[in-house]
Tab-separated table of C-alpha atoms in Angstrom:
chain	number	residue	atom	x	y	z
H	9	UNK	CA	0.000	0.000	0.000
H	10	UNK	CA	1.181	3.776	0.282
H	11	UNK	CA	4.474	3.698	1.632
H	12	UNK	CA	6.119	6.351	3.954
H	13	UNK	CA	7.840	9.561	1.366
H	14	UNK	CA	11.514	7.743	0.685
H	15	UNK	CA	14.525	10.310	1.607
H	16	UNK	CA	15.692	11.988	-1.235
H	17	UNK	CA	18.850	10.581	-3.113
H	18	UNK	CA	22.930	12.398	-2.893
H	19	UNK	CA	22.929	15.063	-4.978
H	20	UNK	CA	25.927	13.092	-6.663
H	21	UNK	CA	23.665	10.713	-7.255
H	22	UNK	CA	20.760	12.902	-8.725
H	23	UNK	CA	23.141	14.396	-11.202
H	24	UNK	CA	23.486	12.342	-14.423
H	25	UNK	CA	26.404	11.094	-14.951
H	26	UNK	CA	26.479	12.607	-18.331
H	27	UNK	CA	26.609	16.148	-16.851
H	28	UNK	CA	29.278	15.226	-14.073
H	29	UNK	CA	31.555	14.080	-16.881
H	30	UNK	CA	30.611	17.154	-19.121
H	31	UNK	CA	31.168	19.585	-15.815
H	32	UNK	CA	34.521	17.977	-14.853
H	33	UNK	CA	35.764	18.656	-18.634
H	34	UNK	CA	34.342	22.357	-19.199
H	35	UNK	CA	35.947	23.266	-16.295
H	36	UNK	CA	39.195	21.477	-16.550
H	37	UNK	CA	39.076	23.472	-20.210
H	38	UNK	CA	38.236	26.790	-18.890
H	39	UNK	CA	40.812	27.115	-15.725
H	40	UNK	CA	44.297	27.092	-18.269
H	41	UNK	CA	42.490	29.618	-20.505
H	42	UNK	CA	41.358	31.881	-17.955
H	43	UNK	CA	44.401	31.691	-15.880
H	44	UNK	CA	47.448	31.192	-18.193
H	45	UNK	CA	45.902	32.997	-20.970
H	46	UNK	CA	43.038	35.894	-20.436
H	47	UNK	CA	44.317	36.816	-16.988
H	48	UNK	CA	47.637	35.690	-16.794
H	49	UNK	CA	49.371	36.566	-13.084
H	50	UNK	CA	52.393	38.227	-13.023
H	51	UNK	CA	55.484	35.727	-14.733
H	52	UNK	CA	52.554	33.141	-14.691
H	53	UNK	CA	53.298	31.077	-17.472
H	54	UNK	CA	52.917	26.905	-18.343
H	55	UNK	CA	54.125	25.035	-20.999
H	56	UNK	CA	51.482	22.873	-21.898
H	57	UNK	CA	48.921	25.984	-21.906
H	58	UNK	CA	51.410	28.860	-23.330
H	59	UNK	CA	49.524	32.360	-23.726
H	60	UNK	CA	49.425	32.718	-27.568
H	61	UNK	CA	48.675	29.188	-27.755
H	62	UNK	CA	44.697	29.966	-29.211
H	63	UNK	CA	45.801	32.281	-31.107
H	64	UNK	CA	45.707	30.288	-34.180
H	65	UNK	CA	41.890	30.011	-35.926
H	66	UNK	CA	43.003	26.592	-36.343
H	67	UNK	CA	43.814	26.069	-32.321
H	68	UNK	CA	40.319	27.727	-31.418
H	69	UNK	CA	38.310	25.534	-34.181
H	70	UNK	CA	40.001	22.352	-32.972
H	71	UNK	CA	38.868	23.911	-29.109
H	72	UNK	CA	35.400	24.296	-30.782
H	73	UNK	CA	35.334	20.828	-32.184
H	74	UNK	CA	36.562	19.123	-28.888
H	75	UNK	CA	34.084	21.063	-27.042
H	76	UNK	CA	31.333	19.941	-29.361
H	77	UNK	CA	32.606	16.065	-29.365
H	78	UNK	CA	32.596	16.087	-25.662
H	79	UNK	CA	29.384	18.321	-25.145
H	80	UNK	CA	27.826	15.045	-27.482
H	81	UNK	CA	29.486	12.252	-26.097
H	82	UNK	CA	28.022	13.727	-22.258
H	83	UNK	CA	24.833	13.756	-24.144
H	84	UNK	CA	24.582	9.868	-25.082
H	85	UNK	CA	26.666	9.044	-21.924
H	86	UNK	CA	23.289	7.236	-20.343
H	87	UNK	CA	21.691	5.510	-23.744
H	88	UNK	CA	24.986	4.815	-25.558
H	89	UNK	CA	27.992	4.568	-23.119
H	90	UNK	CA	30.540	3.195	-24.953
H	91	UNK	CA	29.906	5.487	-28.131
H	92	UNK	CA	29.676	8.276	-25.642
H	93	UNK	CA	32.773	7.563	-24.178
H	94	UNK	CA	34.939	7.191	-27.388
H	95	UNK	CA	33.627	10.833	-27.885
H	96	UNK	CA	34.889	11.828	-24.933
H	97	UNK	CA	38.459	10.017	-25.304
H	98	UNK	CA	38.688	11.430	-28.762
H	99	UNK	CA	37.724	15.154	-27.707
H	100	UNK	CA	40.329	15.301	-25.115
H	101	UNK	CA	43.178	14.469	-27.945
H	102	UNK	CA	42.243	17.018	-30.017
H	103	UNK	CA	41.814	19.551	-27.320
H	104	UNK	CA	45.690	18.705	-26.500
H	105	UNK	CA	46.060	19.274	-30.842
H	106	UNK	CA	44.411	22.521	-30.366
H	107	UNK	CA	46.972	23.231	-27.851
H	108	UNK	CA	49.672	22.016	-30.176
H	109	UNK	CA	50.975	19.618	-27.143
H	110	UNK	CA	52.211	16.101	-28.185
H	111	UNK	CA	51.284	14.846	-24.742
H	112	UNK	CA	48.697	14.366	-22.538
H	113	UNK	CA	46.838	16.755	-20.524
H	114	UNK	CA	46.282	15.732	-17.297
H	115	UNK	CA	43.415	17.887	-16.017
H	116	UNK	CA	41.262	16.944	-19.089
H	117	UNK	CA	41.636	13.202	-18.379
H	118	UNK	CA	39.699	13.683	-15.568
H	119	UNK	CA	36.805	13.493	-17.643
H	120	UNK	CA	37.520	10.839	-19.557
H	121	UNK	CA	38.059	9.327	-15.870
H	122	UNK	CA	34.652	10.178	-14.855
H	123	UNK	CA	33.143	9.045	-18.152
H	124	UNK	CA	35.068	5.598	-17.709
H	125	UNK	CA	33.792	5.211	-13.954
H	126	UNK	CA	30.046	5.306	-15.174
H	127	UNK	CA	30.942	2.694	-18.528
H	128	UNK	CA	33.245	0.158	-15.665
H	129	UNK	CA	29.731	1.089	-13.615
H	130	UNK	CA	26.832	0.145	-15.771
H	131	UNK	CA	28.110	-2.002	-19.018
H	132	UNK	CA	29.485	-5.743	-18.962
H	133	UNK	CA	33.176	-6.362	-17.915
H	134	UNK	CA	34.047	-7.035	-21.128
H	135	UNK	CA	33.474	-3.217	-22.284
H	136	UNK	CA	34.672	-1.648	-19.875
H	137	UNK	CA	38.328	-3.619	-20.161
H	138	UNK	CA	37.805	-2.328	-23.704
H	139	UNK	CA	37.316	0.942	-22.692
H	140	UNK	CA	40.379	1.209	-20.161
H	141	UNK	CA	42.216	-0.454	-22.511
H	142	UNK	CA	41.545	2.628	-25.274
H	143	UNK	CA	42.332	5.428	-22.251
H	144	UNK	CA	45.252	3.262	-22.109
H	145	UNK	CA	46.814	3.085	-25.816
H	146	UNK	CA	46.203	6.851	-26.367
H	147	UNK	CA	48.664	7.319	-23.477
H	148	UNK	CA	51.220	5.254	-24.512
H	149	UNK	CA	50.326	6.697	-28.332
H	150	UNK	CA	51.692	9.967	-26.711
H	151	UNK	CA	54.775	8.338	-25.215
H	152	UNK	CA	55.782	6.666	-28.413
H	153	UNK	CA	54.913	9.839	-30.915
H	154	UNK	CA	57.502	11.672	-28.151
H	155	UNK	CA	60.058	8.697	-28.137
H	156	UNK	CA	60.001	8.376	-32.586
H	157	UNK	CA	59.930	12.456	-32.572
H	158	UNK	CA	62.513	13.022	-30.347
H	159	UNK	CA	60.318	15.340	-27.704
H	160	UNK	CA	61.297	17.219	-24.675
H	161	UNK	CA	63.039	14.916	-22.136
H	162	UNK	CA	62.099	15.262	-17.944
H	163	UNK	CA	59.456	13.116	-16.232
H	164	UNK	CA	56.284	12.027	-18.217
H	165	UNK	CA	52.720	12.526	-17.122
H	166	UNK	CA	51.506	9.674	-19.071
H	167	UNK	CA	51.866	7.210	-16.112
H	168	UNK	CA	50.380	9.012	-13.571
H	169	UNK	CA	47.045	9.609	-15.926
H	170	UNK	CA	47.072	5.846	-16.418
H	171	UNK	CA	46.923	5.275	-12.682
H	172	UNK	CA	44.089	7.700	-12.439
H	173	UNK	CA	42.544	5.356	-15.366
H	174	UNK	CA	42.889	2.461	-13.362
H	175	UNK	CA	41.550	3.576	-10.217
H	176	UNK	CA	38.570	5.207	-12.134
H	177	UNK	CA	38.329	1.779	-13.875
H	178	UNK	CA	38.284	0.006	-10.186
H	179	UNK	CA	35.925	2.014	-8.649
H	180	UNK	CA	33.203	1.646	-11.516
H	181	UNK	CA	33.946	-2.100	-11.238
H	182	UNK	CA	33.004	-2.458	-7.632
H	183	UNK	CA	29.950	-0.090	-8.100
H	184	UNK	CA	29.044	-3.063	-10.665
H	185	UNK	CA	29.777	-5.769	-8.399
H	186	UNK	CA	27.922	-4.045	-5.743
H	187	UNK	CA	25.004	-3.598	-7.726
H	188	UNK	CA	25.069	-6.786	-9.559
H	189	UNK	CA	25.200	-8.590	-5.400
H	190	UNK	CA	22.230	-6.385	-4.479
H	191	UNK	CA	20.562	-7.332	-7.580
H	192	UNK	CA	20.788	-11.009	-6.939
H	193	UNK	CA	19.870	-10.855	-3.243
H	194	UNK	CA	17.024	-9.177	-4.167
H	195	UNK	CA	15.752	-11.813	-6.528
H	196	UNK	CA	16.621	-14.053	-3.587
H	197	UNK	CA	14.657	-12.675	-1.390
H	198	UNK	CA	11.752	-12.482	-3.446
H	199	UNK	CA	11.871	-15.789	-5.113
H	200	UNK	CA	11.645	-16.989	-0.903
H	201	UNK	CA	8.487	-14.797	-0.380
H	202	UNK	CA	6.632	-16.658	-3.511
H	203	UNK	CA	7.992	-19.699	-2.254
H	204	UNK	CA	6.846	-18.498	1.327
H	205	UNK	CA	3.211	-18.028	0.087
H	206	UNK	CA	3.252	-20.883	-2.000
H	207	UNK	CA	3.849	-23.062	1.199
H	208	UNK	CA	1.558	-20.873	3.386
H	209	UNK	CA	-1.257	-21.757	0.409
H	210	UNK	CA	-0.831	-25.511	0.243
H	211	UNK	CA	-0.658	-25.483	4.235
H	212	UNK	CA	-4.019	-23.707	3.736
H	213	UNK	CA	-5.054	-26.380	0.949
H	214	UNK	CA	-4.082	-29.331	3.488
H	215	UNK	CA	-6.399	-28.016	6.198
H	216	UNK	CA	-9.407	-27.771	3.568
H	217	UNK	CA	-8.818	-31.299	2.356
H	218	UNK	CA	-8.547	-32.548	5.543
H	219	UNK	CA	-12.217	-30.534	6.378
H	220	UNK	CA	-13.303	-32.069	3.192
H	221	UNK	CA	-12.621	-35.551	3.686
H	222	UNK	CA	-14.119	-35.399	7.329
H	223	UNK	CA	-16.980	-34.286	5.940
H	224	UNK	CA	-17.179	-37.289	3.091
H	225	UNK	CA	-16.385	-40.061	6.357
H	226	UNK	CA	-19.230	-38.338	8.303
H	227	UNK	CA	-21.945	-38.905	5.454
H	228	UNK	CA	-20.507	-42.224	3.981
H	229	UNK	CA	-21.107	-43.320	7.628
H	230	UNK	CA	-24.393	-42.115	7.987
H	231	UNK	CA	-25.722	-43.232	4.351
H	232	UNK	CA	-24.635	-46.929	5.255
H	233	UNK	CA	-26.052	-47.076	8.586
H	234	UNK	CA	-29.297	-45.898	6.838
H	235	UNK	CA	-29.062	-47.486	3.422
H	236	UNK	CA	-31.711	-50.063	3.804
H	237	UNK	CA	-34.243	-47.824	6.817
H	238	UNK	CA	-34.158	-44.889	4.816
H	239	UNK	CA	-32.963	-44.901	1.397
H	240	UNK	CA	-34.040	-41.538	0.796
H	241	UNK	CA	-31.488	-40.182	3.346
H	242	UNK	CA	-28.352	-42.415	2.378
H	243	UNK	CA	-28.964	-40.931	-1.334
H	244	UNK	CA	-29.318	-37.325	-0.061
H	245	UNK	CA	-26.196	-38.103	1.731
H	246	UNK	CA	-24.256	-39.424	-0.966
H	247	UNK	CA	-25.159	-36.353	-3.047
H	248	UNK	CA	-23.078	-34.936	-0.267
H	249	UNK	CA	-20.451	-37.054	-0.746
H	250	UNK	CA	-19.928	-36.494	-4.603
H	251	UNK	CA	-20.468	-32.681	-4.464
H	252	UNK	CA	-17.823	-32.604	-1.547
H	253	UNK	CA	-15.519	-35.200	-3.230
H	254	UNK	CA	-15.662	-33.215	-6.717
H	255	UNK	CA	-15.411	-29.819	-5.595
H	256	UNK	CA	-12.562	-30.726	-3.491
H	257	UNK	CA	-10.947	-32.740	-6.195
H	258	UNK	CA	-11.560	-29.527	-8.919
H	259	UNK	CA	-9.598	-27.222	-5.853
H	260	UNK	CA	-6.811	-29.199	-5.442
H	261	UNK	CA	-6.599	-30.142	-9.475
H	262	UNK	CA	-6.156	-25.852	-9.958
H	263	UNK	CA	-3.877	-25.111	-6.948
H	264	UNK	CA	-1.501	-28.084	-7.926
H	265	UNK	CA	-1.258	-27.482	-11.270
H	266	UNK	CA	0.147	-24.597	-10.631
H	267	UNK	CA	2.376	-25.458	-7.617
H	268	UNK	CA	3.780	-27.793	-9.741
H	269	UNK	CA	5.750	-24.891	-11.071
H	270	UNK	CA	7.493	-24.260	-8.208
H	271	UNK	CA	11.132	-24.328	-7.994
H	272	UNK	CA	12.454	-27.302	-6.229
H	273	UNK	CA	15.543	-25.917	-4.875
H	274	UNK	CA	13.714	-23.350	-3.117
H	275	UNK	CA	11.441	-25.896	-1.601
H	276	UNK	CA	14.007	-25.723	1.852
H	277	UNK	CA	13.905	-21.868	3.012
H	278	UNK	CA	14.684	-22.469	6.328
H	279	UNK	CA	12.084	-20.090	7.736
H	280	UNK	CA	9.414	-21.506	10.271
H	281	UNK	CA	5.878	-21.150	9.652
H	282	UNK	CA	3.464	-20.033	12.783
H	283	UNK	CA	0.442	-22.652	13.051
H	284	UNK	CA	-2.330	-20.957	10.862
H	285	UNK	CA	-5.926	-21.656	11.983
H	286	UNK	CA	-8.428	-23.473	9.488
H	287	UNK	CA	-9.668	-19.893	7.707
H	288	UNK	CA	-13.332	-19.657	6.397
H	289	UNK	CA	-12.826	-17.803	3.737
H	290	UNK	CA	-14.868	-14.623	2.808
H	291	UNK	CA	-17.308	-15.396	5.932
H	292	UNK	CA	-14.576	-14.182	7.929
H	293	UNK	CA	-14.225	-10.545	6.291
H	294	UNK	CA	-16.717	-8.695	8.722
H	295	UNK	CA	-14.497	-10.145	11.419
H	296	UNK	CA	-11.339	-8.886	9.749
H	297	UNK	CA	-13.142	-5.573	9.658
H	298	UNK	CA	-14.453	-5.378	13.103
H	299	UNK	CA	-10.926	-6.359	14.329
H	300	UNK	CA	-9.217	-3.935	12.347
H	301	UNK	CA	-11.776	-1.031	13.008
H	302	UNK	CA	-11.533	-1.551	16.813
H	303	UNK	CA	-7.368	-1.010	16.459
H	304	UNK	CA	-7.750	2.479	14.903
H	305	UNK	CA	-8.310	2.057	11.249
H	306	UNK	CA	-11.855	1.950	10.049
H	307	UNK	CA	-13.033	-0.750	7.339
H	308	UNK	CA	-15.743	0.022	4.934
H	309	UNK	CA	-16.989	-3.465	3.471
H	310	UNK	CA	-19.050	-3.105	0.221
H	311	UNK	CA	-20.767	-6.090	-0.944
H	312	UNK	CA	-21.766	-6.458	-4.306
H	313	UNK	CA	-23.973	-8.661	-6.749
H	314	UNK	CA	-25.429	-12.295	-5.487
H	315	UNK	CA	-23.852	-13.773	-2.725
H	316	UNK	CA	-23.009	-17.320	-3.108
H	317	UNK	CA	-20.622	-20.138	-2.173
H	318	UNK	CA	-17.405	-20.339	-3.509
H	319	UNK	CA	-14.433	-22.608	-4.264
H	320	UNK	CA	-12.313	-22.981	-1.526
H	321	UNK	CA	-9.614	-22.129	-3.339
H	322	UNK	CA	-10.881	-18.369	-4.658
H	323	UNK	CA	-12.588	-17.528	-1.011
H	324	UNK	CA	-9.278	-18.434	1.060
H	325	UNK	CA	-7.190	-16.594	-1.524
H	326	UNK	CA	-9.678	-13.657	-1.151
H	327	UNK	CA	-9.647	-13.682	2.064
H	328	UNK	CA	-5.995	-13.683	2.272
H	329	UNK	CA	-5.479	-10.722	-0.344
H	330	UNK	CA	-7.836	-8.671	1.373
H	331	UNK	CA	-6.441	-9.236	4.816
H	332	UNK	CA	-2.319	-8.667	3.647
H	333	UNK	CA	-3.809	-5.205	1.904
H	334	UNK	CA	-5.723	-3.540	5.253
H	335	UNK	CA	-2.607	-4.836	7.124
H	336	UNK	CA	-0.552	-2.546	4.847
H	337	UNK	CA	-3.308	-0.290	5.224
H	338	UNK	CA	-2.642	0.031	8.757
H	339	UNK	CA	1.298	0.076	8.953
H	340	UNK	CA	1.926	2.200	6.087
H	341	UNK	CA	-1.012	4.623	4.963
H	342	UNK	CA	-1.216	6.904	7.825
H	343	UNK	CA	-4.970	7.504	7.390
H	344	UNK	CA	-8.073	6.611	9.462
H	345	UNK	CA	-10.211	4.196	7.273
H	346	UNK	CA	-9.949	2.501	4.199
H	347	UNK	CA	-12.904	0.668	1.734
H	348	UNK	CA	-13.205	-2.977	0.524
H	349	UNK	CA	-15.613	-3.943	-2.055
H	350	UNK	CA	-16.164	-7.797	-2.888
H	351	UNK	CA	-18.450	-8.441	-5.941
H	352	UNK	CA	-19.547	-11.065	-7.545
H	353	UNK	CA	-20.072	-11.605	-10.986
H	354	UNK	CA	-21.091	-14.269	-13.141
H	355	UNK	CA	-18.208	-15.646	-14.076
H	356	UNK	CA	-15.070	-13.876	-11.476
H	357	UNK	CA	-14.876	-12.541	-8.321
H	358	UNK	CA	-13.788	-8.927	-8.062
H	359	UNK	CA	-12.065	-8.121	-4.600
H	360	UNK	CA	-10.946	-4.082	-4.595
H	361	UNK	CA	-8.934	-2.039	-1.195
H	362	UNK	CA	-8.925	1.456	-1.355
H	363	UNK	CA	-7.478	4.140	0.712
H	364	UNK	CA	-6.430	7.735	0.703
H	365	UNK	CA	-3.256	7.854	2.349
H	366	UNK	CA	-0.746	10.786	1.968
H	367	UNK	CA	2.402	8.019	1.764
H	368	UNK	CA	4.289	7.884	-1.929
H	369	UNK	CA	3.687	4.452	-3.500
H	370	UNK	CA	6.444	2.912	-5.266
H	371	UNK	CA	6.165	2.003	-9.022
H	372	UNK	CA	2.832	1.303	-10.205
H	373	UNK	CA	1.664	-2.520	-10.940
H	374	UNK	CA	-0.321	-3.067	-13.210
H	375	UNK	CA	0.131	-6.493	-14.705
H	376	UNK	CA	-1.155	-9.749	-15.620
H	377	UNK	CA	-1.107	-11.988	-12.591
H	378	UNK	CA	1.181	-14.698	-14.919
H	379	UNK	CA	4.186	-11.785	-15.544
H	380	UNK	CA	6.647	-11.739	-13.322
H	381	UNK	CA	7.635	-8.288	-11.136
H	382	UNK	CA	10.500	-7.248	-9.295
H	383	UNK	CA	8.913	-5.018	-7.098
H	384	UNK	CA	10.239	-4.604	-3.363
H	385	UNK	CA	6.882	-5.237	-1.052
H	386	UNK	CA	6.899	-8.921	-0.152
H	387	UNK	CA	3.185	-8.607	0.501
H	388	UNK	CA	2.575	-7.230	-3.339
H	389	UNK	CA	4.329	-10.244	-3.958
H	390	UNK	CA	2.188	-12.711	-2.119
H	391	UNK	CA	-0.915	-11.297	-3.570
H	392	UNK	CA	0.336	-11.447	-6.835
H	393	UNK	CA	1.181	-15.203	-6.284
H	394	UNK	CA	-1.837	-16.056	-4.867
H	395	UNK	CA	-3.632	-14.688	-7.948
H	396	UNK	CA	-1.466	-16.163	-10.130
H	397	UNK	CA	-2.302	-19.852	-9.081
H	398	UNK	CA	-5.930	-18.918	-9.783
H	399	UNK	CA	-4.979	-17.602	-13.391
H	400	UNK	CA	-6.663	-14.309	-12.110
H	401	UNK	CA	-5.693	-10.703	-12.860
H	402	UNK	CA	-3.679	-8.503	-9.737
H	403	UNK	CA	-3.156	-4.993	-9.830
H	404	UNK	CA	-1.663	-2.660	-7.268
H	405	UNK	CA	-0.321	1.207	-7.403
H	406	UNK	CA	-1.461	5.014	-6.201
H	407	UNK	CA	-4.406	6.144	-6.876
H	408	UNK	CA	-4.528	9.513	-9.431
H	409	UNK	CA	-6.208	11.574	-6.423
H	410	UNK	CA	-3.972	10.082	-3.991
H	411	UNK	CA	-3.973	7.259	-1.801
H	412	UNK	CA	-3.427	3.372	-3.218
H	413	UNK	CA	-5.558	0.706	-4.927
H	414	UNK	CA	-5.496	-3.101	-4.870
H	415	UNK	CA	-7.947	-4.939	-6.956
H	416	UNK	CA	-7.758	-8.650	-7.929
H	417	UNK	CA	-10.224	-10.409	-10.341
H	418	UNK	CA	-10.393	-14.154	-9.492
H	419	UNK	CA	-12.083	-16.615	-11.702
H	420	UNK	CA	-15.039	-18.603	-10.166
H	421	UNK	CA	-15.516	-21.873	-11.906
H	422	UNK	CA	-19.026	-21.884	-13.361
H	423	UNK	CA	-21.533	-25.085	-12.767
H	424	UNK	CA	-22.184	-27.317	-15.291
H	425	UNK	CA	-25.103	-30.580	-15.506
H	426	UNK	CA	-25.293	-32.423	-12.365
H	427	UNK	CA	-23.087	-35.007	-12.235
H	428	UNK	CA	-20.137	-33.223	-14.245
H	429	UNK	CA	-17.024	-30.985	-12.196
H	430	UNK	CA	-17.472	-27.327	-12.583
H	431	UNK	CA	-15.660	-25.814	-15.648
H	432	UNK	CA	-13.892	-22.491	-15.493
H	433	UNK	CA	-16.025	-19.735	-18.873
H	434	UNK	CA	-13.693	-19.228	-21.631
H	435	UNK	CA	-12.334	-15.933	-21.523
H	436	UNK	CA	-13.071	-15.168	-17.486
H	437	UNK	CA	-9.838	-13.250	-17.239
């Protein structure tokens, strides 16, 4: 349901990554010109940004093209990293042509550096070696054109940007790792709340058979100790028996089906289950209200349509959904009442919670009970299973006034001839 407002994100982390790298470049451009070359301090002067250096209409349209290469690269950093970042690598060589330098600039690496960080950070290992590996060659290109050309001898910055390249190459690595752990714990977690459910449901299964079958001992017994006295009451009572035995049989024929789907290697989750009581079904919803009204939060129940008895299977999971969606209700909607309508149709059963709470939801669901979701609220998830296993239809998300919705449409099997197990209408989704 509506969740309490989340804190807002870093600002580093609010910033796209494309306009960190583009920031870290413009400036690293801008603070040679402006201080070795507009404003120059008094006997100020550096040999890799000399004052006449722009001078040129050549030097400042080679400035305006690695300005404009960069600018684009920033641009596509998010869709199209590793494009983006070539732009970026080859922007920063011709700003050090524009210079007329034949080696590396060191401030505008940091860019590239940044650029790299976010590729090592978001694309597959493989590309991002790639990537480090072209930061990499252009550095030793600019050793080797200064070894063949004979260039100014003293210490080289080329190995010093390289370390930056590794580092920036490490740190986007682990930011992978650490994303691609969370990512799979995640998925953990949530493939052991289906599993949870799915255990919780055939718990709930075993205690309806087990209601079932006492029923079909009691009237066997008492339609063969009246079989030949009253014949009329052993067949009434053997009615019993075959609409009990069949309906059961139809339940458990749905619910396993679809367990059946269940991974295996899940099966052992370690987790211990409290005793659940033998639950009624949709009988029990004014309860559920009653109990839930008298702790602070007020349930409005709105039936709907003809009342009527339904498969074991669709009441307990009705029950269930409505119960897990007031609970969340209560713990996270900060607000005083919420509505449930139940109706039934002639072919589903439509079961809708409403509230108006102030809390931001997360992202909206709005999918077919069969698709799988990734969503974080366990009890989402448990819903969504539980409608699943029916072949019904779950949806969940805020409301366009405000507050949150859960509905779930649950096919109700339809009675055929006497005699014959209930089929399920074509088309009751």
């Amino acid at each position: 349901m509506s969740a309490s407002s989340p804190l807002p994100s870093p600002l580093f982390k609010r910033i796209p990554p494309g306009l960190w790298t583009a920031l870290v470049w413009v400036v690293a451009a801008v603070q040679p010109i402006v201080q070795y070359v507009l404003v120059p301090h008094q006997h100020a002067y550096s040999l890799s940004y000399p004052q006449d250096g722009l001078d040129a209409l050549t030097a400042r349209a080679l400035l305006a093209l690695a300005l404009l290469l960069v600018l684009t690269g920033s641009a596509l950093l998010r869709r199209r990293a590793a494009v983006a970042y070539g732009l970026v690598l080859v922007g920063t060589v011709v700003l050090s042509v524009a210079w007329r330098q034949d080696e590396a600039l060191p401030l505008q690496f940091l860019g590239v550096d940044v650029a790299l960080c976010h590729v090592a950070a978001t694309r597959p290992r493989r590309i991002a070696i790639i990537a480090t590996a072209g930061a990499l060659g252009v550095l030793t290109g600019y050793l080797a054109l200064r070894w063949i050309t004979g260039g100014e001898a003293g210490t080289a910055s080329e190995p010093f940007i390289a370390l930056t390249v590794v580092i920036a190459w490490l740190v986007g690595n682990s930011i992978h790792q650490a994303r691609t752990h969370t990512a799979e714990l995640h998925a953990r977690v949530a493939a052991q709340a289906v599993t949870a459910e799915r255990l919780r449901i055939a718990r709930e299964m075993h205690d309806t058979v087990a209601h079932s079958i006492g029923i079909i001992a009691l009237q066997a017994g008492a339609a063969a100790r009246v079989v030949e006295t009253q014949p009329a009451r052993a067949r009434e009572a053997m009615i019993t028996v075959e609409h009990v035995g069949r309906e059961t049989l139809a339940g458990l024929r749905r619910m396993l089906g679809a367990l059946r789907q269940a991974d295996q290697g899940q099966a052992d989750q370690g987790h211990a289950q409290a005793p659940l009581r033998p639950a009624v079904g949709l009988a029990d919803l004014e309860q559920l209200a009653a109990t839930t009204t008298a702790a602070g939060v007020r349930v409005e129940v709105r039936w709907q349509g003809e009342r009527r008895p339904l498969p074991t299977d669709v009441d307990l999971a009705a029950l269930r959904i409505v119960q897990e969606a007031v609970t969340n209700v209560v713990r996270h909607a900060t607000v005083d009442h919420c509505q449930v309508k139940v109706e039934y149709r002639e072919d589903e059963l439509l079961v809708e919670v409403v509230d108006r709470g102030k809390g931001c939801g997360t992202n909206t669901k709005n999918t077919n009970a069969n698709t799988k979701n990734t969503d974080t609220g366990f009890g989402l998830v448990g819903m969504r299973e539980r409608v699943a296993l029916l072949d019904g239809h779950f949806t969940a998300g805020p409301r366009p006034g405000g507050g949150f919705r859960v509905a779930a449409r649950l096919p109700v099997p339809v009675p055929t001839a006497a005699g014959t197990e209930p089929e399920v209408k074509a088309g009751a989704r």
